[in-house]
PDB file of C-alpha atoms in Angstrom:
ATOM      1  CA  UNK A 225     -54.892-199.844 -20.553  1.00 97.00           C
ATOM      2  CA  UNK A 226     -55.827-203.081 -22.261  1.00 97.00           C
ATOM      3  CA  UNK A 227     -53.481-206.055 -21.766  1.00 98.00           C
ATOM      4  CA  UNK A 228     -53.363-209.815 -21.379  1.00 98.00           C
ATOM      5  CA  UNK A 229     -52.163-210.764 -17.911  1.00 98.00           C
ATOM      6  CA  UNK A 230     -50.798-213.983 -16.489  1.00 98.00           C
ATOM      7  CA  UNK A 231     -52.441-214.484 -13.107  1.00 97.00           C
ATOM      8  CA  UNK A 232     -50.206-217.440 -12.259  1.00 98.00           C
ATOM      9  CA  UNK A 233     -47.854-219.933 -13.898  1.00 98.00           C
ATOM     10  CA  UNK A 234     -49.515-222.922 -15.497  1.00 97.00           C
ATOM     11  CA  UNK A 235     -51.921-223.925 -18.241  1.00 97.00           C
ATOM     12  CA  UNK A 236     -53.721-221.648 -20.694  1.00 97.00           C
ATOM     13  CA  UNK A 237     -56.359-220.615 -18.158  1.00 97.00           C
ATOM     14  CA  UNK A 238     -53.830-218.374 -16.396  1.00 98.00           C
ATOM     15  CA  UNK A 239     -54.050-215.937 -19.347  1.00 98.00           C
ATOM     16  CA  UNK A 240     -56.797-213.349 -18.961  1.00 98.00           C
ATOM     17  CA  UNK A 241     -57.906-210.043 -20.484  1.00 97.00           C
ATOM     18  CA  UNK A 242     -57.736-206.884 -18.421  1.00 97.00           C
ATOM     19  CA  UNK A 243     -58.832-203.329 -19.185  1.00 96.00           C
ATOM     20  CA  UNK A 244     -57.290-201.885 -16.043  1.00 95.00           C
ATOM     21  CA  UNK A 245     -53.570-202.572 -16.409  1.00 96.00           C
ATOM     22  CA  UNK A 246     -51.458-199.588 -15.427  1.00 95.00           C
ATOM     23  CA  UNK A 247     -50.039-197.654 -18.352  1.00 97.00           C
ATOM     24  CA  UNK A 248     -46.248-197.692 -17.963  1.00 97.00           C
ATOM     25  CA  UNK A 249     -44.286-194.588 -17.061  1.00 96.00           C
ATOM     26  CA  UNK A 250     -41.062-194.211 -19.023  1.00 98.00           C
ATOM     27  CA  UNK A 251     -37.613-193.550 -17.630  1.00 97.00           C
ATOM     28  CA  UNK A 252     -35.157-191.067 -19.109  1.00 98.00           C
ATOM     29  CA  UNK A 253     -33.679-193.533 -21.635  1.00 98.00           C
ATOM     30  CA  UNK A 254     -36.935-195.201 -22.590  1.00 98.00           C
ATOM     31  CA  UNK A 255     -39.682-194.577 -25.105  1.00 98.00           C
ATOM     32  CA  UNK A 256     -43.367-195.427 -24.827  1.00 98.00           C
ATOM     33  CA  UNK A 257     -44.613-197.535 -27.714  1.00 98.00           C
ATOM     34  CA  UNK A 258     -48.242-197.940 -28.698  1.00 98.00           C
ATOM     35  CA  UNK A 259     -48.451-201.535 -29.866  1.00 98.00           C
ATOM     36  CA  UNK A 260     -49.649-202.475 -33.345  1.00 98.00           C
ATOM     37  CA  UNK A 261     -48.552-206.134 -33.396  1.00 98.00           C
ATOM     38  CA  UNK A 262     -46.957-208.769 -31.189  1.00 98.00           C
ATOM     39  CA  UNK A 263     -45.926-212.350 -31.918  1.00 98.00           C
ATOM     40  CA  UNK A 264     -46.268-215.676 -30.148  1.00 96.00           C
ATOM     41  CA  UNK A 265     -42.841-217.134 -29.464  1.00 94.00           C
ATOM     42  CA  UNK A 266     -41.882-220.501 -27.933  1.00 92.00           C
ATOM     43  CA  UNK A 267     -40.254-218.583 -25.098  1.00 93.00           C
ATOM     44  CA  UNK A 268     -43.607-217.019 -24.206  1.00 95.00           C
ATOM     45  CA  UNK A 269     -45.245-220.443 -23.980  1.00 95.00           C
ATOM     46  CA  UNK A 270     -42.456-221.867 -21.821  1.00 95.00           C
ATOM     47  CA  UNK A 271     -42.517-218.807 -19.590  1.00 96.00           C
ATOM     48  CA  UNK A 272     -46.265-219.145 -19.038  1.00 97.00           C
ATOM     49  CA  UNK A 273     -45.788-222.822 -18.152  1.00 97.00           C
ATOM     50  CA  UNK A 274     -43.126-221.934 -15.576  1.00 97.00           C
ATOM     51  CA  UNK A 275     -40.346-223.682 -17.494  1.00 94.00           C
ATOM     52  CA  UNK A 276     -38.203-220.526 -17.493  1.00 93.00           C
ATOM     53  CA  UNK A 277     -38.505-220.134 -13.735  1.00 94.00           C
ATOM     54  CA  UNK A 278     -41.258-218.841 -11.487  1.00 96.00           C
ATOM     55  CA  UNK A 279     -39.440-216.065  -9.634  1.00 96.00           C
ATOM     56  CA  UNK A 280     -41.413-213.189 -11.182  1.00 96.00           C
ATOM     57  CA  UNK A 281     -44.433-212.407  -8.985  1.00 96.00           C
ATOM     58  CA  UNK A 282     -47.847-212.688 -10.596  1.00 97.00           C
ATOM     59  CA  UNK A 283     -50.070-211.240 -11.900  1.00 96.00           C
ATOM     60  CA  UNK A 284     -47.783-209.938 -14.622  1.00 97.00           C
ATOM     61  CA  UNK A 285     -47.918-208.990 -18.283  1.00 98.00           C
ATOM     62  CA  UNK A 286     -45.904-211.481 -20.376  1.00 98.00           C
ATOM     63  CA  UNK A 287     -44.745-211.197 -23.984  1.00 97.00           C
ATOM     64  CA  UNK A 288     -41.468-210.649 -25.807  1.00 97.00           C
ATOM     65  CA  UNK A 289     -42.135-208.714 -29.021  1.00 98.00           C
ATOM     66  CA  UNK A 290     -42.887-205.044 -29.548  1.00 98.00           C
ATOM     67  CA  UNK A 291     -43.926-203.521 -32.869  1.00 98.00           C
ATOM     68  CA  UNK A 292     -45.615-200.155 -32.886  1.00 98.00           C
ATOM     69  CA  UNK A 293     -45.314-196.396 -32.855  1.00 98.00           C
ATOM     70  CA  UNK A 294     -43.461-194.119 -30.433  1.00 98.00           C
ATOM     71  CA  UNK A 295     -45.867-191.853 -28.544  1.00 98.00           C
ATOM     72  CA  UNK A 296     -43.500-190.467 -25.870  1.00 98.00           C
ATOM     73  CA  UNK A 297     -39.731-190.239 -25.350  1.00 98.00           C
ATOM     74  CA  UNK A 298     -37.554-189.884 -22.274  1.00 98.00           C
ATOM     75  CA  UNK A 299     -35.403-186.785 -21.892  1.00 97.00           C
ATOM     76  CA  UNK A 300     -32.158-188.703 -22.559  1.00 98.00           C
ATOM     77  CA  UNK A 301     -33.385-190.586 -25.624  1.00 98.00           C
ATOM     78  CA  UNK A 302     -31.410-190.032 -28.813  1.00 96.00           C
ATOM     79  CA  UNK A 303     -32.291-190.954 -32.409  1.00 94.00           C
ATOM     80  CA  UNK A 304     -35.959-191.739 -31.706  1.00 98.00           C
ATOM     81  CA  UNK A 305     -38.893-189.360 -31.952  1.00 98.00           C
ATOM     82  CA  UNK A 306     -42.630-189.366 -31.466  1.00 98.00           C
ATOM     83  CA  UNK A 307     -44.228-190.993 -34.504  1.00 98.00           C
ATOM     84  CA  UNK A 308     -41.341-193.360 -35.323  1.00 98.00           C
ATOM     85  CA  UNK A 309     -42.292-196.913 -36.268  1.00 98.00           C
ATOM     86  CA  UNK A 310     -40.183-199.145 -34.033  1.00 99.00           C
ATOM     87  CA  UNK A 311     -39.668-202.756 -32.979  1.00 98.00           C
ATOM     88  CA  UNK A 312     -37.867-204.508 -30.134  1.00 98.00           C
ATOM     89  CA  UNK A 313     -37.656-207.720 -28.175  1.00 98.00           C
ATOM     90  CA  UNK A 314     -38.342-207.117 -24.497  1.00 96.00           C
ATOM     91  CA  UNK A 315     -38.264-209.418 -21.504  1.00 92.00           C
ATOM     92  CA  UNK A 316     -41.988-209.476 -20.651  1.00 95.00           C
ATOM     93  CA  UNK A 317     -44.654-206.744 -20.749  1.00 97.00           C
ATOM     94  CA  UNK A 318     -45.288-206.707 -24.512  1.00 98.00           C
ATOM     95  CA  UNK A 319     -48.793-208.222 -24.365  1.00 98.00           C
ATOM     96  CA  UNK A 320     -50.206-204.776 -23.726  1.00 98.00           C
ATOM     97  CA  UNK A 321     -51.515-201.722 -25.515  1.00 98.00           C
ATOM     98  CA  UNK A 322     -48.522-199.655 -24.394  1.00 98.00           C
ATOM     99  CA  UNK A 323     -44.954-200.790 -23.638  1.00 98.00           C
ATOM    100  CA  UNK A 324     -41.985-198.913 -22.183  1.00 98.00           C
ATOM    101  CA  UNK A 325     -38.834-199.870 -24.092  1.00 98.00           C
ATOM    102  CA  UNK A 326     -35.181-199.016 -23.544  1.00 98.00           C
ATOM    103  CA  UNK A 327     -33.666-197.152 -26.487  1.00 98.00           C
ATOM    104  CA  UNK A 328     -30.819-199.713 -26.620  1.00 98.00           C
ATOM    105  CA  UNK A 329     -33.296-202.416 -27.685  1.00 98.00           C
ATOM    106  CA  UNK A 330     -35.131-200.320 -30.271  1.00 98.00           C
ATOM    107  CA  UNK A 331     -34.887-200.512 -34.043  1.00 98.00           C
ATOM    108  CA  UNK A 332     -36.677-198.364 -36.589  1.00 98.00           C
ATOM    109  CA  UNK A 333     -38.931-200.317 -38.939  1.00 98.00           C
ATOM    110  CA  UNK A 334     -38.335-199.637 -42.653  1.00 98.00           C
ATOM    111  CA  UNK A 335     -41.306-198.090 -44.453  1.00 98.00           C
ATOM    112  CA  UNK A 336     -41.967-201.189 -46.569  1.00 98.00           C
ATOM    113  CA  UNK A 337     -41.933-203.613 -43.599  1.00 98.00           C
ATOM    114  CA  UNK A 338     -45.291-204.137 -41.893  1.00 98.00           C
ATOM    115  CA  UNK A 339     -45.823-204.073 -38.154  1.00 98.00           C
ATOM    116  CA  UNK A 340     -46.789-207.749 -38.382  1.00 98.00           C
ATOM    117  CA  UNK A 341     -43.531-208.712 -40.090  1.00 98.00           C
ATOM    118  CA  UNK A 342     -41.498-206.642 -37.642  1.00 98.00           C
ATOM    119  CA  UNK A 343     -43.175-208.349 -34.684  1.00 98.00           C
ATOM    120  CA  UNK A 344     -42.419-211.725 -36.265  1.00 98.00           C
ATOM    121  CA  UNK A 345     -38.746-210.769 -36.612  1.00 98.00           C
ATOM    122  CA  UNK A 346     -37.716-209.384 -33.254  1.00 98.00           C
ATOM    123  CA  UNK A 347     -37.170-212.515 -31.159  1.00 98.00           C
ATOM    124  CA  UNK A 348     -36.647-215.693 -33.191  1.00 97.00           C
ATOM    125  CA  UNK A 349     -35.121-214.161 -36.298  1.00 98.00           C
ATOM    126  CA  UNK A 350     -32.966-211.780 -34.263  1.00 98.00           C
ATOM    127  CA  UNK A 351     -31.688-214.771 -32.305  1.00 98.00           C
ATOM    128  CA  UNK A 352     -30.816-216.708 -35.451  1.00 98.00           C
ATOM    129  CA  UNK A 353     -29.124-213.678 -36.974  1.00 98.00           C
ATOM    130  CA  UNK A 354     -27.058-213.062 -33.829  1.00 98.00           C
ATOM    131  CA  UNK A 355     -25.975-216.705 -33.633  1.00 98.00           C
ATOM    132  CA  UNK A 356     -24.694-216.674 -37.208  1.00 98.00           C
ATOM    133  CA  UNK A 357     -23.075-213.242 -37.292  1.00 98.00           C
ATOM    134  CA  UNK A 358     -21.734-212.944 -33.733  1.00 98.00           C
ATOM    135  CA  UNK A 359     -21.645-216.173 -31.707  1.00 98.00           C
ATOM    136  CA  UNK A 360     -20.646-218.538 -34.529  1.00 98.00           C
ATOM    137  CA  UNK A 361     -19.174-215.801 -36.752  1.00 98.00           C
ATOM    138  CA  UNK A 362     -19.664-217.986 -39.825  1.00 98.00           C
ATOM    139  CA  UNK A 363     -17.028-217.415 -42.493  1.00 97.00           C
ATOM    140  CA  UNK A 364     -17.192-217.796 -46.291  1.00 98.00           C
ATOM    141  CA  UNK A 365     -16.676-221.385 -47.405  1.00 97.00           C
ATOM    142  CA  UNK A 366     -17.632-223.045 -44.132  1.00 98.00           C
ATOM    143  CA  UNK A 367     -20.074-225.934 -43.961  1.00 98.00           C
ATOM    144  CA  UNK A 368     -22.976-225.412 -41.562  1.00 98.00           C
ATOM    145  CA  UNK A 369     -25.550-227.615 -39.835  1.00 98.00           C
ATOM    146  CA  UNK A 370     -28.599-225.901 -38.320  1.00 98.00           C
ATOM    147  CA  UNK A 371     -30.905-228.016 -36.179  1.00 97.00           C
ATOM    148  CA  UNK A 372     -34.577-227.046 -36.392  1.00 95.00           C
ATOM    149  CA  UNK A 373     -34.375-225.094 -39.624  1.00 96.00           C
ATOM    150  CA  UNK A 374     -38.144-224.773 -39.966  1.00 96.00           C
ATOM    151  CA  UNK A 375     -38.415-222.720 -36.761  1.00 95.00           C
ATOM    152  CA  UNK A 376     -38.110-218.943 -36.666  1.00 96.00           C
ATOM    153  CA  UNK A 377     -34.550-219.075 -35.272  1.00 97.00           C
ATOM    154  CA  UNK A 378     -33.417-221.757 -37.689  1.00 97.00           C
ATOM    155  CA  UNK A 379     -34.960-220.269 -40.832  1.00 98.00           C
ATOM    156  CA  UNK A 380     -33.357-216.882 -40.173  1.00 98.00           C
ATOM    157  CA  UNK A 381     -30.034-218.580 -39.391  1.00 98.00           C
ATOM    158  CA  UNK A 382     -30.124-220.457 -42.714  1.00 98.00           C
ATOM    159  CA  UNK A 383     -30.600-217.215 -44.616  1.00 98.00           C
ATOM    160  CA  UNK A 384     -27.996-215.324 -42.609  1.00 98.00           C
ATOM    161  CA  UNK A 385     -25.473-218.138 -43.120  1.00 98.00           C
ATOM    162  CA  UNK A 386     -26.084-217.946 -46.865  1.00 98.00           C
ATOM    163  CA  UNK A 387     -25.456-214.200 -46.797  1.00 98.00           C
ATOM    164  CA  UNK A 388     -22.208-214.845 -44.904  1.00 98.00           C
ATOM    165  CA  UNK A 389     -21.001-217.099 -47.730  1.00 98.00           C
ATOM    166  CA  UNK A 390     -21.424-220.520 -46.155  1.00 97.00           C
ATOM    167  CA  UNK A 391     -20.431-223.203 -48.646  1.00 91.00           C
ATOM    168  CA  UNK A 392     -23.025-225.863 -47.796  1.00 97.00           C
ATOM    169  CA  UNK A 393     -25.926-225.493 -45.391  1.00 98.00           C
ATOM    170  CA  UNK A 394     -27.628-228.531 -43.878  1.00 98.00           C
ATOM    171  CA  UNK A 395     -30.656-228.483 -41.637  1.00 97.00           C
ATOM    172  CA  UNK A 396     -32.591-231.080 -39.683  1.00 96.00           C
ATOM    173  CA  UNK A 397     -36.354-231.059 -40.093  1.00 93.00           C
ATOM    174  CA  UNK A 398     -39.263-233.379 -40.764  1.00 88.00           C
ATOM    175  CA  UNK A 399     -39.923-234.327 -44.372  1.00 86.00           C
ATOM    176  CA  UNK A 400     -43.154-232.302 -44.288  1.00 89.00           C
ATOM    177  CA  UNK A 401     -41.111-229.107 -43.856  1.00 94.00           C
ATOM    178  CA  UNK A 402     -38.853-229.681 -46.858  1.00 94.00           C
ATOM    179  CA  UNK A 403     -40.897-227.616 -49.329  1.00 94.00           C
ATOM    180  CA  UNK A 404     -41.186-224.785 -46.790  1.00 95.00           C
ATOM    181  CA  UNK A 405     -37.413-224.762 -46.274  1.00 96.00           C
ATOM    182  CA  UNK A 406     -36.617-224.930 -49.984  1.00 95.00           C
ATOM    183  CA  UNK A 407     -38.859-221.888 -50.507  1.00 95.00           C
ATOM    184  CA  UNK A 408     -36.636-220.053 -48.032  1.00 95.00           C
ATOM    185  CA  UNK A 409     -33.342-221.360 -49.484  1.00 96.00           C
ATOM    186  CA  UNK A 410     -33.437-223.462 -52.635  1.00 95.00           C
ATOM    187  CA  UNK A 411     -29.980-224.924 -51.953  1.00 96.00           C
ATOM    188  CA  UNK A 412     -30.403-225.983 -48.331  1.00 97.00           C
ATOM    189  CA  UNK A 413     -29.801-229.683 -47.712  1.00 97.00           C
ATOM    190  CA  UNK A 414     -32.631-231.061 -45.564  1.00 96.00           C
ATOM    191  CA  UNK A 415     -31.898-234.038 -43.295  1.00 96.00           C
ATOM    192  CA  UNK A 416     -35.022-235.871 -42.116  1.00 94.00           C
ATOM    193  CA  UNK A 417     -34.147-236.442 -38.457  1.00 88.00           C
ATOM    194  CA  UNK A 418     -36.738-239.212 -38.201  1.00 88.00           C
ATOM    195  CA  UNK A 419     -35.127-241.447 -40.819  1.00 92.00           C
ATOM    196  CA  UNK A 420     -31.507-240.378 -41.317  1.00 93.00           C
ATOM    197  CA  UNK A 421     -28.613-240.427 -38.850  1.00 93.00           C
ATOM    198  CA  UNK A 422     -26.278-237.441 -38.861  1.00 95.00           C
ATOM    199  CA  UNK A 423     -23.237-239.645 -39.439  1.00 94.00           C
ATOM    200  CA  UNK A 424     -24.936-241.085 -42.519  1.00 95.00           C
ATOM    201  CA  UNK A 425     -25.862-237.657 -43.923  1.00 95.00           C
ATOM    202  CA  UNK A 426     -22.584-235.937 -43.008  1.00 96.00           C
ATOM    203  CA  UNK A 427     -19.743-238.481 -43.327  1.00 95.00           C
ATOM    204  CA  UNK A 428     -17.145-235.710 -43.762  1.00 95.00           C
ATOM    205  CA  UNK A 429     -18.469-233.611 -40.885  1.00 97.00           C
ATOM    206  CA  UNK A 430     -19.194-229.890 -40.732  1.00 98.00           C
ATOM    207  CA  UNK A 431     -17.381-226.779 -39.541  1.00 98.00           C
ATOM    208  CA  UNK A 432     -20.234-225.138 -37.653  1.00 98.00           C
ATOM    209  CA  UNK A 433     -23.398-226.332 -35.874  1.00 98.00           C
ATOM    210  CA  UNK A 434     -26.283-224.310 -34.425  1.00 98.00           C
ATOM    211  CA  UNK A 435     -28.532-226.304 -32.082  1.00 96.00           C
ATOM    212  CA  UNK A 436     -31.948-224.738 -31.541  1.00 94.00           C
ATOM    213  CA  UNK A 437     -33.590-227.971 -30.322  1.00 92.00           C
ATOM    214  CA  UNK A 438     -31.626-229.331 -27.358  1.00 86.00           C
ATOM    215  CA  UNK A 439     -31.436-232.690 -25.666  1.00 85.00           C
ATOM    216  CA  UNK A 440     -28.296-234.535 -24.609  1.00 82.00           C
ATOM    217  CA  UNK A 441     -28.750-237.190 -27.293  1.00 83.00           C
ATOM    218  CA  UNK A 442     -28.873-234.611 -30.080  1.00 90.00           C
ATOM    219  CA  UNK A 443     -25.863-232.798 -28.669  1.00 90.00           C
ATOM    220  CA  UNK A 444     -23.791-235.991 -28.527  1.00 91.00           C
ATOM    221  CA  UNK A 445     -24.824-236.937 -32.059  1.00 93.00           C
ATOM    222  CA  UNK A 446     -23.884-233.462 -33.241  1.00 95.00           C
ATOM    223  CA  UNK A 447     -20.424-233.733 -31.727  1.00 96.00           C
ATOM    224  CA  UNK A 448     -19.775-236.860 -33.808  1.00 96.00           C
ATOM    225  CA  UNK A 449     -20.104-234.837 -37.034  1.00 97.00           C
ATOM    226  CA  UNK A 450     -18.436-231.639 -35.823  1.00 98.00           C
ATOM    227  CA  UNK A 451     -14.914-231.281 -37.172  1.00 98.00           C
ATOM    228  CA  UNK A 452     -12.069-231.271 -34.604  1.00 97.00           C
ATOM    229  CA  UNK A 453     -11.623-227.499 -34.894  1.00 96.00           C
ATOM    230  CA  UNK A 454     -15.329-226.844 -35.406  1.00 97.00           C
ATOM    231  CA  UNK A 455     -17.731-224.674 -33.399  1.00 97.00           C
ATOM    232  CA  UNK A 456     -21.115-225.561 -31.933  1.00 97.00           C
ATOM    233  CA  UNK A 457     -23.496-223.083 -30.348  1.00 97.00           C
ATOM    234  CA  UNK A 458     -26.530-224.404 -28.490  1.00 95.00           C
ATOM    235  CA  UNK A 459     -29.440-222.312 -27.319  1.00 94.00           C
ATOM    236  CA  UNK A 460     -30.519-224.977 -24.842  1.00 89.00           C
ATOM    237  CA  UNK A 461     -27.627-227.223 -23.786  1.00 83.00           C
ATOM    238  CA  UNK A 462     -24.100-226.961 -22.450  1.00 83.00           C
ATOM    239  CA  UNK A 463     -21.218-229.447 -22.539  1.00 84.00           C
ATOM    240  CA  UNK A 464     -17.665-229.905 -21.344  1.00 89.00           C
ATOM    241  CA  UNK A 465     -16.452-230.217 -24.935  1.00 92.00           C
ATOM    242  CA  UNK A 466     -14.431-227.065 -25.647  1.00 93.00           C
ATOM    243  CA  UNK A 467     -16.041-226.752 -29.062  1.00 95.00           C
ATOM    244  CA  UNK A 468     -19.465-226.141 -27.483  1.00 95.00           C
ATOM    245  CA  UNK A 469     -20.808-222.761 -26.377  1.00 95.00           C
ATOM    246  CA  UNK A 470     -24.181-222.161 -24.748  1.00 95.00           C
ATOM    247  CA  UNK A 471     -25.733-218.874 -25.851  1.00 96.00           C
ATOM    248  CA  UNK A 472     -28.948-216.860 -25.906  1.00 95.00           C
ATOM    249  CA  UNK A 473     -30.361-213.717 -27.473  1.00 96.00           C
ATOM    250  CA  UNK A 474     -28.721-210.501 -26.336  1.00 97.00           C
ATOM    251  CA  UNK A 475     -31.254-208.140 -27.823  1.00 96.00           C
ATOM    252  CA  UNK A 476     -29.594-205.238 -29.606  1.00 97.00           C
ATOM    253  CA  UNK A 477     -31.394-202.423 -31.387  1.00 98.00           C
ATOM    254  CA  UNK A 478     -28.635-201.703 -33.897  1.00 98.00           C
ATOM    255  CA  UNK A 479     -28.352-205.365 -34.897  1.00 98.00           C
ATOM    256  CA  UNK A 480     -32.133-205.668 -35.139  1.00 98.00           C
ATOM    257  CA  UNK A 481     -32.244-202.589 -37.358  1.00 98.00           C
ATOM    258  CA  UNK A 482     -29.668-204.191 -39.664  1.00 98.00           C
ATOM    259  CA  UNK A 483     -31.778-207.343 -39.779  1.00 98.00           C
ATOM    260  CA  UNK A 484     -34.955-205.409 -40.553  1.00 98.00           C
ATOM    261  CA  UNK A 485     -33.041-203.673 -43.331  1.00 98.00           C
ATOM    262  CA  UNK A 486     -32.228-207.077 -44.851  1.00 98.00           C
ATOM    263  CA  UNK A 487     -35.900-208.007 -44.565  1.00 98.00           C
ATOM    264  CA  UNK A 488     -36.906-204.784 -46.315  1.00 98.00           C
ATOM    265  CA  UNK A 489     -34.745-205.534 -49.384  1.00 98.00           C
ATOM    266  CA  UNK A 490     -35.763-209.188 -49.578  1.00 97.00           C
ATOM    267  CA  UNK A 491     -32.474-210.721 -48.478  1.00 98.00           C
ATOM    268  CA  UNK A 492     -34.096-212.365 -45.447  1.00 98.00           C
ATOM    269  CA  UNK A 493     -37.659-213.641 -45.620  1.00 98.00           C
ATOM    270  CA  UNK A 494     -39.923-213.751 -42.568  1.00 98.00           C
ATOM    271  CA  UNK A 495     -42.879-216.091 -42.950  1.00 97.00           C
ATOM    272  CA  UNK A 496     -46.173-215.432 -41.139  1.00 98.00           C
ATOM    273  CA  UNK A 497     -48.527-218.368 -40.701  1.00 97.00           C
ATOM    274  CA  UNK A 498     -51.559-216.632 -39.233  1.00 98.00           C
ATOM    275  CA  UNK A 499     -52.697-213.224 -37.941  1.00 98.00           C
ATOM    276  CA  UNK A 500     -55.549-212.610 -35.484  1.00 98.00           C
ATOM    277  CA  UNK A 501     -56.802-209.742 -33.290  1.00 98.00           C
ATOM    278  CA  UNK A 502     -55.043-209.329 -29.954  1.00 98.00           C
ATOM    279  CA  UNK A 503     -57.002-210.805 -27.051  1.00 98.00           C
ATOM    280  CA  UNK A 504     -56.623-213.597 -24.520  1.00 98.00           C
ATOM    281  CA  UNK A 505     -58.732-216.110 -26.426  1.00 98.00           C
ATOM    282  CA  UNK A 506     -56.721-215.797 -29.636  1.00 98.00           C
ATOM    283  CA  UNK A 507     -53.513-215.921 -27.628  1.00 97.00           C
ATOM    284  CA  UNK A 508     -54.641-219.137 -25.970  1.00 97.00           C
ATOM    285  CA  UNK A 509     -55.540-220.657 -29.319  1.00 97.00           C
ATOM    286  CA  UNK A 510     -52.197-219.719 -30.848  1.00 97.00           C
ATOM    287  CA  UNK A 511     -50.301-221.106 -27.856  1.00 96.00           C
ATOM    288  CA  UNK A 512     -51.914-224.509 -28.399  1.00 94.00           C
ATOM    289  CA  UNK A 513     -50.668-224.803 -31.996  1.00 94.00           C
ATOM    290  CA  UNK A 514     -47.592-226.953 -32.601  1.00 87.00           C
ATOM    291  CA  UNK A 515     -45.222-227.445 -35.543  1.00 86.00           C
ATOM    292  CA  UNK A 516     -46.513-224.289 -37.219  1.00 93.00           C
ATOM    293  CA  UNK A 517     -44.523-223.183 -40.270  1.00 95.00           C
ATOM    294  CA  UNK A 518     -44.201-219.428 -39.887  1.00 96.00           C
ATOM    295  CA  UNK A 519     -44.994-216.995 -37.100  1.00 97.00           C
ATOM    296  CA  UNK A 520     -48.277-216.421 -35.307  1.00 98.00           C
ATOM    297  CA  UNK A 521     -49.025-212.707 -34.878  1.00 98.00           C
ATOM    298  CA  UNK A 522     -51.659-210.770 -32.926  1.00 98.00           C
ATOM    299  CA  UNK A 523     -52.617-207.246 -34.014  1.00 98.00           C
ATOM    300  CA  UNK A 524     -53.958-204.323 -31.994  1.00 97.00           C
ATOM    301  CA  UNK A 525     -55.514-202.504 -34.971  1.00 76.00           C
TER     302      UNK A 525
END
């Protein structure tokens, strides 16, 4: 089958096209998905660079987002059938024409949601949605600060927090991202991290903070504006402060299906910056782009 392989860890040159990758065989609780779209996520870039560890032997097929059609099902699979449009976030192996996916990760894609939008949703937006609804469990009336609101995790978290009834939502971003963020949520309060200190912008503090950026300095600054009984979840840092929890995406098909349902009725918006055909050259080009507003998606059609 056709795939993009990583022949080693390192710079962009380690990504290469192959026509001879082995088509996966499914286990009893897996389905085989024929890919229609996959997204470029920051995790994929860091993994290729070796920043997420180098224990997986190469060559390997990287990639974290599946969006396609079921073409085979294992004998213990329930609720999924051949022909279903499905999406999932997998750990590796999605940069390929066919992907074996556990049924526990799978979500059905609503009819009015494109494969491209589903691919753009499964990792970053699912992470943001999980952080707000599970890890932080934001309650009506709470004040919320989301670092990196212009990213895929942050933008989904802003919208999910609004749906949960957050009273005031603040986000850190550059001034150039303000219009983009206001198009997502007209009431979000944007703090330009380059010019404004958190203590200046938030003198009364906030109840909840989601840190998608990381760095010890940012974490310490965040703690100065977190209320004494507040909660902070970081995707990248840990701390001894009992108010801080380090977390990560625990991909869940049922939760992803709920999220895709919100996308289908317009309650959560997923922005796509650019779409290109799936191949190694386009993947390399997309992985060089920085500070992109919206997702970068590769299509197999």
